C-alpha positions as a printed Julia matrix, in Angstrom:
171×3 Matrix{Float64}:
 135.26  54.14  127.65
 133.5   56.79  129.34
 135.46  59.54  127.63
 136.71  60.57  131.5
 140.21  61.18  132.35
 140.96  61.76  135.83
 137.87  63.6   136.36
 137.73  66.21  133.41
 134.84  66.75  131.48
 134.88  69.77  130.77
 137.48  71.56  128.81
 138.21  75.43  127.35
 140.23  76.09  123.89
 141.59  78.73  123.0
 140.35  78.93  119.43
 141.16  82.49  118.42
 143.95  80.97  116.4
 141.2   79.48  114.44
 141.68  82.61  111.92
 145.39  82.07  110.78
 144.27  79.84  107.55
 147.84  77.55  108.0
 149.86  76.2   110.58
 148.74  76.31  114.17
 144.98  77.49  112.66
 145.01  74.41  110.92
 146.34  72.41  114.25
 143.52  73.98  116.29
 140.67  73.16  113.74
 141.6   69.66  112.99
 142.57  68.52  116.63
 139.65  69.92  117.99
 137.44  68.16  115.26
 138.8   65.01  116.58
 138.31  65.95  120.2
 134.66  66.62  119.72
 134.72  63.23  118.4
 136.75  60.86  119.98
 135.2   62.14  123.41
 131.76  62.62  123.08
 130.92  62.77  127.48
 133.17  65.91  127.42
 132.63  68.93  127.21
 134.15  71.52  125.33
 134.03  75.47  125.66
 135.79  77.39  122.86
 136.9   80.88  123.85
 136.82  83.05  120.24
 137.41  86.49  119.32
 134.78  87.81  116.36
 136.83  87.16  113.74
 137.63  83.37  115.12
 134.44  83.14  115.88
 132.46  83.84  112.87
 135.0   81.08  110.72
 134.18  78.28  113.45
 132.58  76.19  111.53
 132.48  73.0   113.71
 129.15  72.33  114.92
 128.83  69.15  117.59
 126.45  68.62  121.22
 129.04  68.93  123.22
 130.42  72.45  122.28
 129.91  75.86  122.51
 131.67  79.22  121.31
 132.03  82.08  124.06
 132.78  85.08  121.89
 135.19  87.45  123.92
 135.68  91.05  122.16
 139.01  91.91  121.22
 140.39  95.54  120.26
 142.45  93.15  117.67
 141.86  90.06  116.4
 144.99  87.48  117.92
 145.94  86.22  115.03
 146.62  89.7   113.35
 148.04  90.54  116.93
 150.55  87.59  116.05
 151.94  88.87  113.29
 155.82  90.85  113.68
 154.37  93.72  113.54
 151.25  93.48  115.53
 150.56  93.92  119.39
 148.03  92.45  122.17
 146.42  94.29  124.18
 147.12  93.37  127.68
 142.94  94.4   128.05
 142.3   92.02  125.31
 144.07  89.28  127.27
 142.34  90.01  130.59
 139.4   89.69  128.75
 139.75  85.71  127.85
 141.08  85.85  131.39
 137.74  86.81  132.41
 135.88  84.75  130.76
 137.62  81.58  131.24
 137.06  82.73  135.02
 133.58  83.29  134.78
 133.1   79.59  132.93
 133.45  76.56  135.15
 136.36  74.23  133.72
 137.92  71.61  134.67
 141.13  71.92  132.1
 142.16  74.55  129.56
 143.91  73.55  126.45
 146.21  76.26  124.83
 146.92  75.02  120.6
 149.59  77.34  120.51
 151.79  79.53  122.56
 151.02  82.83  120.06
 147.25  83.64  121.06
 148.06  82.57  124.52
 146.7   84.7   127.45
 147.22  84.04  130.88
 144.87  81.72  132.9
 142.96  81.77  136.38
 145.51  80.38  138.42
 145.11  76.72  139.71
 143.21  75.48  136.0
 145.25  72.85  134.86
 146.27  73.86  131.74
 147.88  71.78  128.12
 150.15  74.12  125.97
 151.07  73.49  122.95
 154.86  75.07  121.61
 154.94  74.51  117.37
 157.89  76.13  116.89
 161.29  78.05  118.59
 161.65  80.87  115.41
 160.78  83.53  117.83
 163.82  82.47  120.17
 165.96  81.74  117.69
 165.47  84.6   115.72
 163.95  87.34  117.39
 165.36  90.21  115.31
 163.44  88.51  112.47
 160.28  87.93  114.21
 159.82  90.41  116.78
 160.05  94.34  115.6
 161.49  95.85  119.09
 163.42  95.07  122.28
 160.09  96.43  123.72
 158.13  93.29  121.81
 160.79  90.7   122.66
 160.41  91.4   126.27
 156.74  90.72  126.18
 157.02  87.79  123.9
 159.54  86.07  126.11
 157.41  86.85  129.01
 154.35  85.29  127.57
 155.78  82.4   126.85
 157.5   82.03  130.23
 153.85  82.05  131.44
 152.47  79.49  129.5
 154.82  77.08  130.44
 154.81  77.97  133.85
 151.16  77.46  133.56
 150.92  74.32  131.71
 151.04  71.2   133.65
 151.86  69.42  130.18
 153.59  71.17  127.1
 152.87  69.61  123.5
 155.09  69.58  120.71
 154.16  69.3   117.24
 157.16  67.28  115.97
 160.82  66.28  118.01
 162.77  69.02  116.23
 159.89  71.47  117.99
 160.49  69.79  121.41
 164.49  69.71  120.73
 164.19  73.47  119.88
């Protein structure tokens, strides 16, 4: 095969999750090793904050890291405590703007910012613990808000959502 899909062939990540040693770090570093792979004709662009970027360790032709700088890394941001910067955010905004793409793929909804509007856009949602338990997870009323509104935007953003198992997708 050509390694085309319905015209794409060139696609951004999000890869400042690539940080967070477990879980959705771990999704973003093995799925995109098998990306790189299994479709050599693409392209992909990697969109990294420092601290992402300096633990990429996947080298292939048809990637490259754009290093965005971030007042806070996003995978510290992620934790209950933490905060992103709405700047930060604009600032992947940016640069996914400034990059020409033809799809952005999004490993998981917690380092998500918001896209240009109009790039088709893949999501990925690995768990509901934030919904369910939001007193657990989230600190404040003031950091529920902003959670629940981030997430709203990814999926109103994503033309296709991904689970990572059917309990995830039930959820």
């Amino acid at each position: 095969s050509s390694g085309r899909c319905r015209g794409v062939t060139t696609v951004g990540v999000d890869v400042t999750c690539w940080a967070n040693g477990r879980g959705y770090g771990r999704f973003t570093r093995e799925l995109l090793g098998a990306m790189v792979v299994a479709a050599p004709d693409w392209s992909f662009v990697c969109f990294a904050d420092p601290l992402s970027a300096s633990r990429v360790q996947l080298t292939a032709p048809n990637l490259r890291v754009v290093v965005v700088d971030q007042s806070v890394a996003p995978t510290q941001a992620a934790a209950a405590d933490g905060s992103r910067s709405p700047i930060d955010m604009l600032r992947l905004t940016r640069a996914v703007a400034r990059t020409s793409l033809d799809a952005f793929f999004s490993p998981t909804v917690y380092s998500y910012f918001p896209l240009p509007p109009g790039l088709p856009a893949v999501v990925t949602v690995h768990d509901a613990i934030a919904e369910r338990f939001p007193e657990l997870t989230l600190p404040n009323a003031r950091a529920r808000f902003f959670w629940n509104a981030k997430v709203k935007l990814a999926l109103w953003q994503a033309r296709l959502v991904l689970t990572v198992s059917d309990y995830a997708a039930s959820e």
